[in-house]
Amino acid sequence: MITFILLTALVTLSSAQFQPQPSGRILESPNPALCAQRSIHRRFNGKGYYFSWADSRTTGQEVDWLSGRNFCRQRCMDLVSLETSAENEFIKSHIVQNNIKYIWTSGRLCDFKGCDRPDLQPLHINGWFWTAELQKLAPTNDRSQNDWSESGGIGKPQPDNREALQGGAPENCLAILNQFYNDGVNWHDVACHHKKPWVCEDNESLLKYVRFTNPNIRI
């Protein structure tokens, strides 16, 4: 069973969502017209989901983590947050059925101002959260409460920050990999600049905002 902890007292963390990212790029606001025209490929527990490989306009495309978030957010969605075991299995089943190698999720390691909070320490254990919902993941060392892979590129349980250990970028974003290391369909920490297909899910906060500010648009 996957469990999550609602982030509290997160003025710093919440505001950081709308600030320039470490790369200098920004997190974009929703576009009302795109929200109204967004494609829904599947519904699960009342939410709509978009699969990049199921859209003729994006099939075959792979983007970095922030580009995936911005594509989703422009459409009143966000990268998928796997908030329950049922949702996790729902997304994994579509990855397997469509033979997708990997996807981005909204999972992120806290790596900006405010991440020095005591309750997030040590970061590699307590610093992971779903950016779309501002929910902390269970500690990474509680293997019964998450879906991190037991292996990876260097044979260590995830998250292992492998790329940084080998002289590359830190692995601060969460992807689902499909048998990439012959280890099943599980979560992996991956450097955020890598490019992958993506899954969006409806974001109720963005939908409410656009409905309120654009009452003449049906969403």
PDB file of N, CA and C in Angstrom, residues 104-158:
ATOM      1  N   TRP A 104       7.337  10.215 -17.340  1.00  0.00           N
ATOM      2  CA  TRP A 104       7.500  11.144 -16.222  1.00  0.00           C
ATOM      3  C   TRP A 104       6.258  11.124 -15.332  1.00  0.00           C
ATOM      4  N   THR A 105       6.477  11.298 -14.034  1.00  0.00           N
ATOM      5  CA  THR A 105       5.414  11.597 -13.079  1.00  0.00           C
ATOM      6  C   THR A 105       5.715  12.982 -12.497  1.00  0.00           C
ATOM      7  N   SER A 106       4.845  13.470 -11.611  1.00  0.00           N
ATOM      8  CA  SER A 106       5.100  14.772 -10.978  1.00  0.00           C
ATOM      9  C   SER A 106       6.063  14.664  -9.805  1.00  0.00           C
ATOM     10  N   GLY A 107       6.539  13.457  -9.503  1.00  0.00           N
ATOM     11  CA  GLY A 107       7.426  13.267  -8.355  1.00  0.00           C
ATOM     12  C   GLY A 107       8.719  14.044  -8.479  1.00  0.00           C
ATOM     13  N   ARG A 108       9.139  14.634  -7.372  1.00  0.00           N
ATOM     14  CA  ARG A 108      10.331  15.477  -7.373  1.00  0.00           C
ATOM     15  C   ARG A 108      10.998  15.428  -6.003  1.00  0.00           C
ATOM     16  N   LEU A 109      12.306  15.492  -6.005  1.00  0.00           N
ATOM     17  CA  LEU A 109      13.058  15.662  -4.764  1.00  0.00           C
ATOM     18  C   LEU A 109      13.147  17.149  -4.463  1.00  0.00           C
ATOM     19  N   CYS A 110      12.811  17.531  -3.263  1.00  0.00           N
ATOM     20  CA  CYS A 110      12.863  18.948  -2.886  1.00  0.00           C
ATOM     21  C   CYS A 110      14.298  19.459  -3.039  1.00  0.00           C
ATOM     22  N   ASP A 111      14.483  20.443  -3.932  1.00  0.00           N
ATOM     23  CA  ASP A 111      15.840  20.912  -4.227  1.00  0.00           C
ATOM     24  C   ASP A 111      15.879  22.417  -4.447  1.00  0.00           C
ATOM     25  N   PHE A 112      15.043  23.147  -3.689  1.00  0.00           N
ATOM     26  CA  PHE A 112      15.010  24.597  -3.843  1.00  0.00           C
ATOM     27  C   PHE A 112      14.878  25.245  -2.468  1.00  0.00           C
ATOM     28  N   LYS A 113      14.691  26.552  -2.428  1.00  0.00           N
ATOM     29  CA  LYS A 113      14.610  27.287  -1.170  1.00  0.00           C
ATOM     30  C   LYS A 113      13.511  26.715  -0.286  1.00  0.00           C
ATOM     31  N   GLY A 114      13.830  26.467   0.959  1.00  0.00           N
ATOM     32  CA  GLY A 114      12.874  25.914   1.898  1.00  0.00           C
ATOM     33  C   GLY A 114      13.048  24.434   2.143  1.00  0.00           C
ATOM     34  N   CYS A 115      13.924  23.783   1.379  1.00  0.00           N
ATOM     35  CA  CYS A 115      14.089  22.343   1.498  1.00  0.00           C
ATOM     36  C   CYS A 115      15.020  21.946   2.635  1.00  0.00           C
ATOM     37  N   ASP A 116      15.483  22.926   3.397  1.00  0.00           N
ATOM     38  CA  ASP A 116      16.330  22.620   4.553  1.00  0.00           C
ATOM     39  C   ASP A 116      15.503  22.408   5.823  1.00  0.00           C
ATOM     40  N   ARG A 117      14.181  22.351   5.679  1.00  0.00           N
ATOM     41  CA  ARG A 117      13.319  22.104   6.826  1.00  0.00           C
ATOM     42  C   ARG A 117      13.669  20.791   7.505  1.00  0.00           C
ATOM     43  N   PRO A 118      13.635  20.757   8.837  1.00  0.00           N
ATOM     44  CA  PRO A 118      13.995  19.534   9.563  1.00  0.00           C
ATOM     45  C   PRO A 118      13.184  18.311   9.170  1.00  0.00           C
ATOM     46  N   ASP A 119      11.883  18.501   8.884  1.00  0.00           N
ATOM     47  CA  ASP A 119      11.046  17.338   8.587  1.00  0.00           C
ATOM     48  C   ASP A 119      11.348  16.739   7.221  1.00  0.00           C
ATOM     49  N   LEU A 120      12.130  17.433   6.406  1.00  0.00           N
ATOM     50  CA  LEU A 120      12.498  16.902   5.095  1.00  0.00           C
ATOM     51  C   LEU A 120      13.876  16.243   5.098  1.00  0.00           C
ATOM     52  N   GLN A 121      14.509  16.215   6.267  1.00  0.00           N
ATOM     53  CA  GLN A 121      15.865  15.670   6.344  1.00  0.00           C
ATOM     54  C   GLN A 121      15.867  14.208   6.779  1.00  0.00           C
ATOM     55  N   PRO A 122      16.794  13.386   6.327  1.00  0.00           N
ATOM     56  CA  PRO A 122      17.654  13.672   5.175  1.00  0.00           C
ATOM     57  C   PRO A 122      16.844  13.659   3.885  1.00  0.00           C
ATOM     58  N   LEU A 123      17.200  14.528   2.961  1.00  0.00           N
ATOM     59  CA  LEU A 123      16.398  14.723   1.765  1.00  0.00           C
ATOM     60  C   LEU A 123      16.203  13.441   0.955  1.00  0.00           C
ATOM     61  N   HIS A 124      17.237  12.626   0.850  1.00  0.00           N
ATOM     62  CA  HIS A 124      17.120  11.442   0.002  1.00  0.00           C
ATOM     63  C   HIS A 124      16.126  10.431   0.566  1.00  0.00           C
ATOM     64  N   ILE A 125      15.747  10.616   1.844  1.00  0.00           N
ATOM     65  CA  ILE A 125      14.747   9.739   2.463  1.00  0.00           C
ATOM     66  C   ILE A 125      13.396  10.441   2.589  1.00  0.00           C
ATOM     67  N   ASN A 126      13.405  11.682   3.082  1.00  0.00           N
ATOM     68  CA  ASN A 126      12.161  12.380   3.415  1.00  0.00           C
ATOM     69  C   ASN A 126      11.822  13.548   2.494  1.00  0.00           C
ATOM     70  N   GLY A 127      12.615  13.766   1.457  1.00  0.00           N
ATOM     71  CA  GLY A 127      12.436  14.966   0.643  1.00  0.00           C
ATOM     72  C   GLY A 127      11.692  14.784  -0.661  1.00  0.00           C
ATOM     73  N   TRP A 128      11.124  13.613  -0.902  1.00  0.00           N
ATOM     74  CA  TRP A 128      10.390  13.399  -2.153  1.00  0.00           C
ATOM     75  C   TRP A 128       8.924  13.776  -1.983  1.00  0.00           C
ATOM     76  N   PHE A 129       8.341  14.425  -3.011  1.00  0.00           N
ATOM     77  CA  PHE A 129       6.938  14.817  -2.947  1.00  0.00           C
ATOM     78  C   PHE A 129       6.335  14.857  -4.347  1.00  0.00           C
ATOM     79  N   TRP A 130       5.002  14.796  -4.392  1.00  0.00           N
ATOM     80  CA  TRP A 130       4.270  14.975  -5.646  1.00  0.00           C
ATOM     81  C   TRP A 130       4.039  16.462  -5.838  1.00  0.00           C
ATOM     82  N   THR A 131       4.706  17.053  -6.820  1.00  0.00           N
ATOM     83  CA  THR A 131       4.625  18.498  -7.000  1.00  0.00           C
ATOM     84  C   THR A 131       3.224  18.957  -7.361  1.00  0.00           C
ATOM     85  N   ALA A 132       2.475  18.146  -8.086  1.00  0.00           N
ATOM     86  CA  ALA A 132       1.141  18.552  -8.527  1.00  0.00           C
ATOM     87  C   ALA A 132       0.180  18.695  -7.359  1.00  0.00           C
ATOM     88  N   GLU A 133       0.378  17.919  -6.299  1.00  0.00           N
ATOM     89  CA  GLU A 133      -0.550  17.891  -5.168  1.00  0.00           C
ATOM     90  C   GLU A 133       0.071  18.383  -3.869  1.00  0.00           C
ATOM     91  N   LEU A 134       1.361  18.701  -3.892  1.00  0.00           N
ATOM     92  CA  LEU A 134       2.086  19.101  -2.680  1.00  0.00           C
ATOM     93  C   LEU A 134       1.914  18.077  -1.571  1.00  0.00           C
ATOM     94  N   GLN A 135       2.097  16.816  -1.923  1.00  0.00           N
ATOM     95  CA  GLN A 135       2.046  15.732  -0.959  1.00  0.00           C
ATOM     96  C   GLN A 135       3.405  15.053  -0.880  1.00  0.00           C
ATOM     97  N   LYS A 136       3.861  14.860   0.352  1.00  0.00           N
ATOM     98  CA  LYS A 136       5.097  14.116   0.541  1.00  0.00           C
ATOM     99  C   LYS A 136       4.867  12.645   0.272  1.00  0.00           C
ATOM    100  N   LEU A 137       5.886  12.011  -0.288  1.00  0.00           N
ATOM    101  CA  LEU A 137       5.879  10.559  -0.369  1.00  0.00           C
ATOM    102  C   LEU A 137       6.308   9.991   0.979  1.00  0.00           C
ATOM    103  N   ALA A 138       5.947   8.761   1.222  1.00  0.00           N
ATOM    104  CA  ALA A 138       6.449   8.089   2.414  1.00  0.00           C
ATOM    105  C   ALA A 138       7.971   8.021   2.334  1.00  0.00           C
ATOM    106  N   PRO A 139       8.661   7.899   3.467  1.00  0.00           N
ATOM    107  CA  PRO A 139      10.123   7.802   3.438  1.00  0.00           C
ATOM    108  C   PRO A 139      10.594   6.719   2.482  1.00  0.00           C
ATOM    109  N   THR A 140      11.634   7.009   1.750  1.00  0.00           N
ATOM    110  CA  THR A 140      12.104   6.058   0.732  1.00  0.00           C
ATOM    111  C   THR A 140      12.626   4.757   1.329  1.00  0.00           C
ATOM    112  N   ASN A 141      12.994   4.773   2.612  1.00  0.00           N
ATOM    113  CA  ASN A 141      13.497   3.547   3.231  1.00  0.00           C
ATOM    114  C   ASN A 141      12.387   2.688   3.826  1.00  0.00           C
ATOM    115  N   ASP A 142      11.138   3.125   3.668  1.00  0.00           N
ATOM    116  CA  ASP A 142      10.000   2.308   4.076  1.00  0.00           C
ATOM    117  C   ASP A 142       9.487   1.620   2.820  1.00  0.00           C
ATOM    118  N   ARG A 143      10.088   0.498   2.479  1.00  0.00           N
ATOM    119  CA  ARG A 143       9.835  -0.144   1.190  1.00  0.00           C
ATOM    120  C   ARG A 143       8.403  -0.651   1.047  1.00  0.00           C
ATOM    121  N   SER A 144       7.681  -0.820   2.144  1.00  0.00           N
ATOM    122  CA  SER A 144       6.303  -1.300   2.056  1.00  0.00           C
ATOM    123  C   SER A 144       5.327  -0.207   1.671  1.00  0.00           C
ATOM    124  N   GLN A 145       5.796   1.059   1.679  1.00  0.00           N
ATOM    125  CA  GLN A 145       4.901   2.181   1.453  1.00  0.00           C
ATOM    126  C   GLN A 145       5.199   2.937   0.161  1.00  0.00           C
ATOM    127  N   ASN A 146       5.905   2.305  -0.766  1.00  0.00           N
ATOM    128  CA  ASN A 146       6.207   2.969  -2.025  1.00  0.00           C
ATOM    129  C   ASN A 146       6.411   1.919  -3.109  1.00  0.00           C
ATOM    130  N   ASP A 147       6.759   2.374  -4.302  1.00  0.00           N
ATOM    131  CA  ASP A 147       6.970   1.443  -5.409  1.00  0.00           C
ATOM    132  C   ASP A 147       8.338   1.670  -6.054  1.00  0.00           C
ATOM    133  N   TRP A 148       9.304   2.106  -5.258  1.00  0.00           N
ATOM    134  CA  TRP A 148      10.662   2.268  -5.765  1.00  0.00           C
ATOM    135  C   TRP A 148      11.232   0.909  -6.169  1.00  0.00           C
ATOM    136  N   SER A 149      11.958   0.883  -7.282  1.00  0.00           N
ATOM    137  CA  SER A 149      12.570  -0.361  -7.743  1.00  0.00           C
ATOM    138  C   SER A 149      13.645  -0.829  -6.758  1.00  0.00           C
ATOM    139  N   GLU A 150      13.842  -2.120  -6.726  1.00  0.00           N
ATOM    140  CA  GLU A 150      14.891  -2.682  -5.881  1.00  0.00           C
ATOM    141  C   GLU A 150      16.243  -2.685  -6.585  1.00  0.00           C
ATOM    142  N   SER A 151      16.282  -2.198  -7.824  1.00  0.00           N
ATOM    143  CA  SER A 151      17.534  -2.209  -8.584  1.00  0.00           C
ATOM    144  C   SER A 151      17.591  -0.987  -9.491  1.00  0.00           C
ATOM    145  N   GLY A 152      18.695  -0.886 -10.234  1.00  0.00           N
ATOM    146  CA  GLY A 152      18.876   0.236 -11.146  1.00  0.00           C
ATOM    147  C   GLY A 152      20.160   0.068 -11.924  1.00  0.00           C
ATOM    148  N   GLY A 153      20.679   1.170 -12.436  1.00  0.00           N
ATOM    149  CA  GLY A 153      21.861   1.115 -13.291  1.00  0.00           C
ATOM    150  C   GLY A 153      23.103   0.584 -12.625  1.00  0.00           C
ATOM    151  N   ILE A 154      23.176   0.722 -11.297  1.00  0.00           N
ATOM    152  CA  ILE A 154      24.345   0.199 -10.580  1.00  0.00           C
ATOM    153  C   ILE A 154      23.922  -0.884  -9.586  1.00  0.00           C
ATOM    154  N   GLY A 155      22.731  -1.431  -9.796  1.00  0.00           N
ATOM    155  CA  GLY A 155      22.276  -2.551  -8.992  1.00  0.00           C
ATOM    156  C   GLY A 155      21.835  -2.202  -7.592  1.00  0.00           C
ATOM    157  N   LYS A 156      21.615  -0.909  -7.295  1.00  0.00           N
ATOM    158  CA  LYS A 156      21.203  -0.503  -5.957  1.00  0.00           C
ATOM    159  C   LYS A 156      19.726  -0.140  -5.928  1.00  0.00           C
ATOM    160  N   PRO A 157      19.068  -0.302  -4.773  1.00  0.00           N
ATOM    161  CA  PRO A 157      17.665   0.101  -4.652  1.00  0.00           C
ATOM    162  C   PRO A 157      17.502   1.580  -4.972  1.00  0.00           C
ATOM    163  N   GLN A 158      16.366   1.900  -5.580  1.00  0.00           N
ATOM    164  CA  GLN A 158      16.043   3.292  -5.900  1.00  0.00           C
ATOM    165  C   GLN A 158      15.433   3.979  -4.687  1.00  0.00           C
TER     166      GLN A 158
END
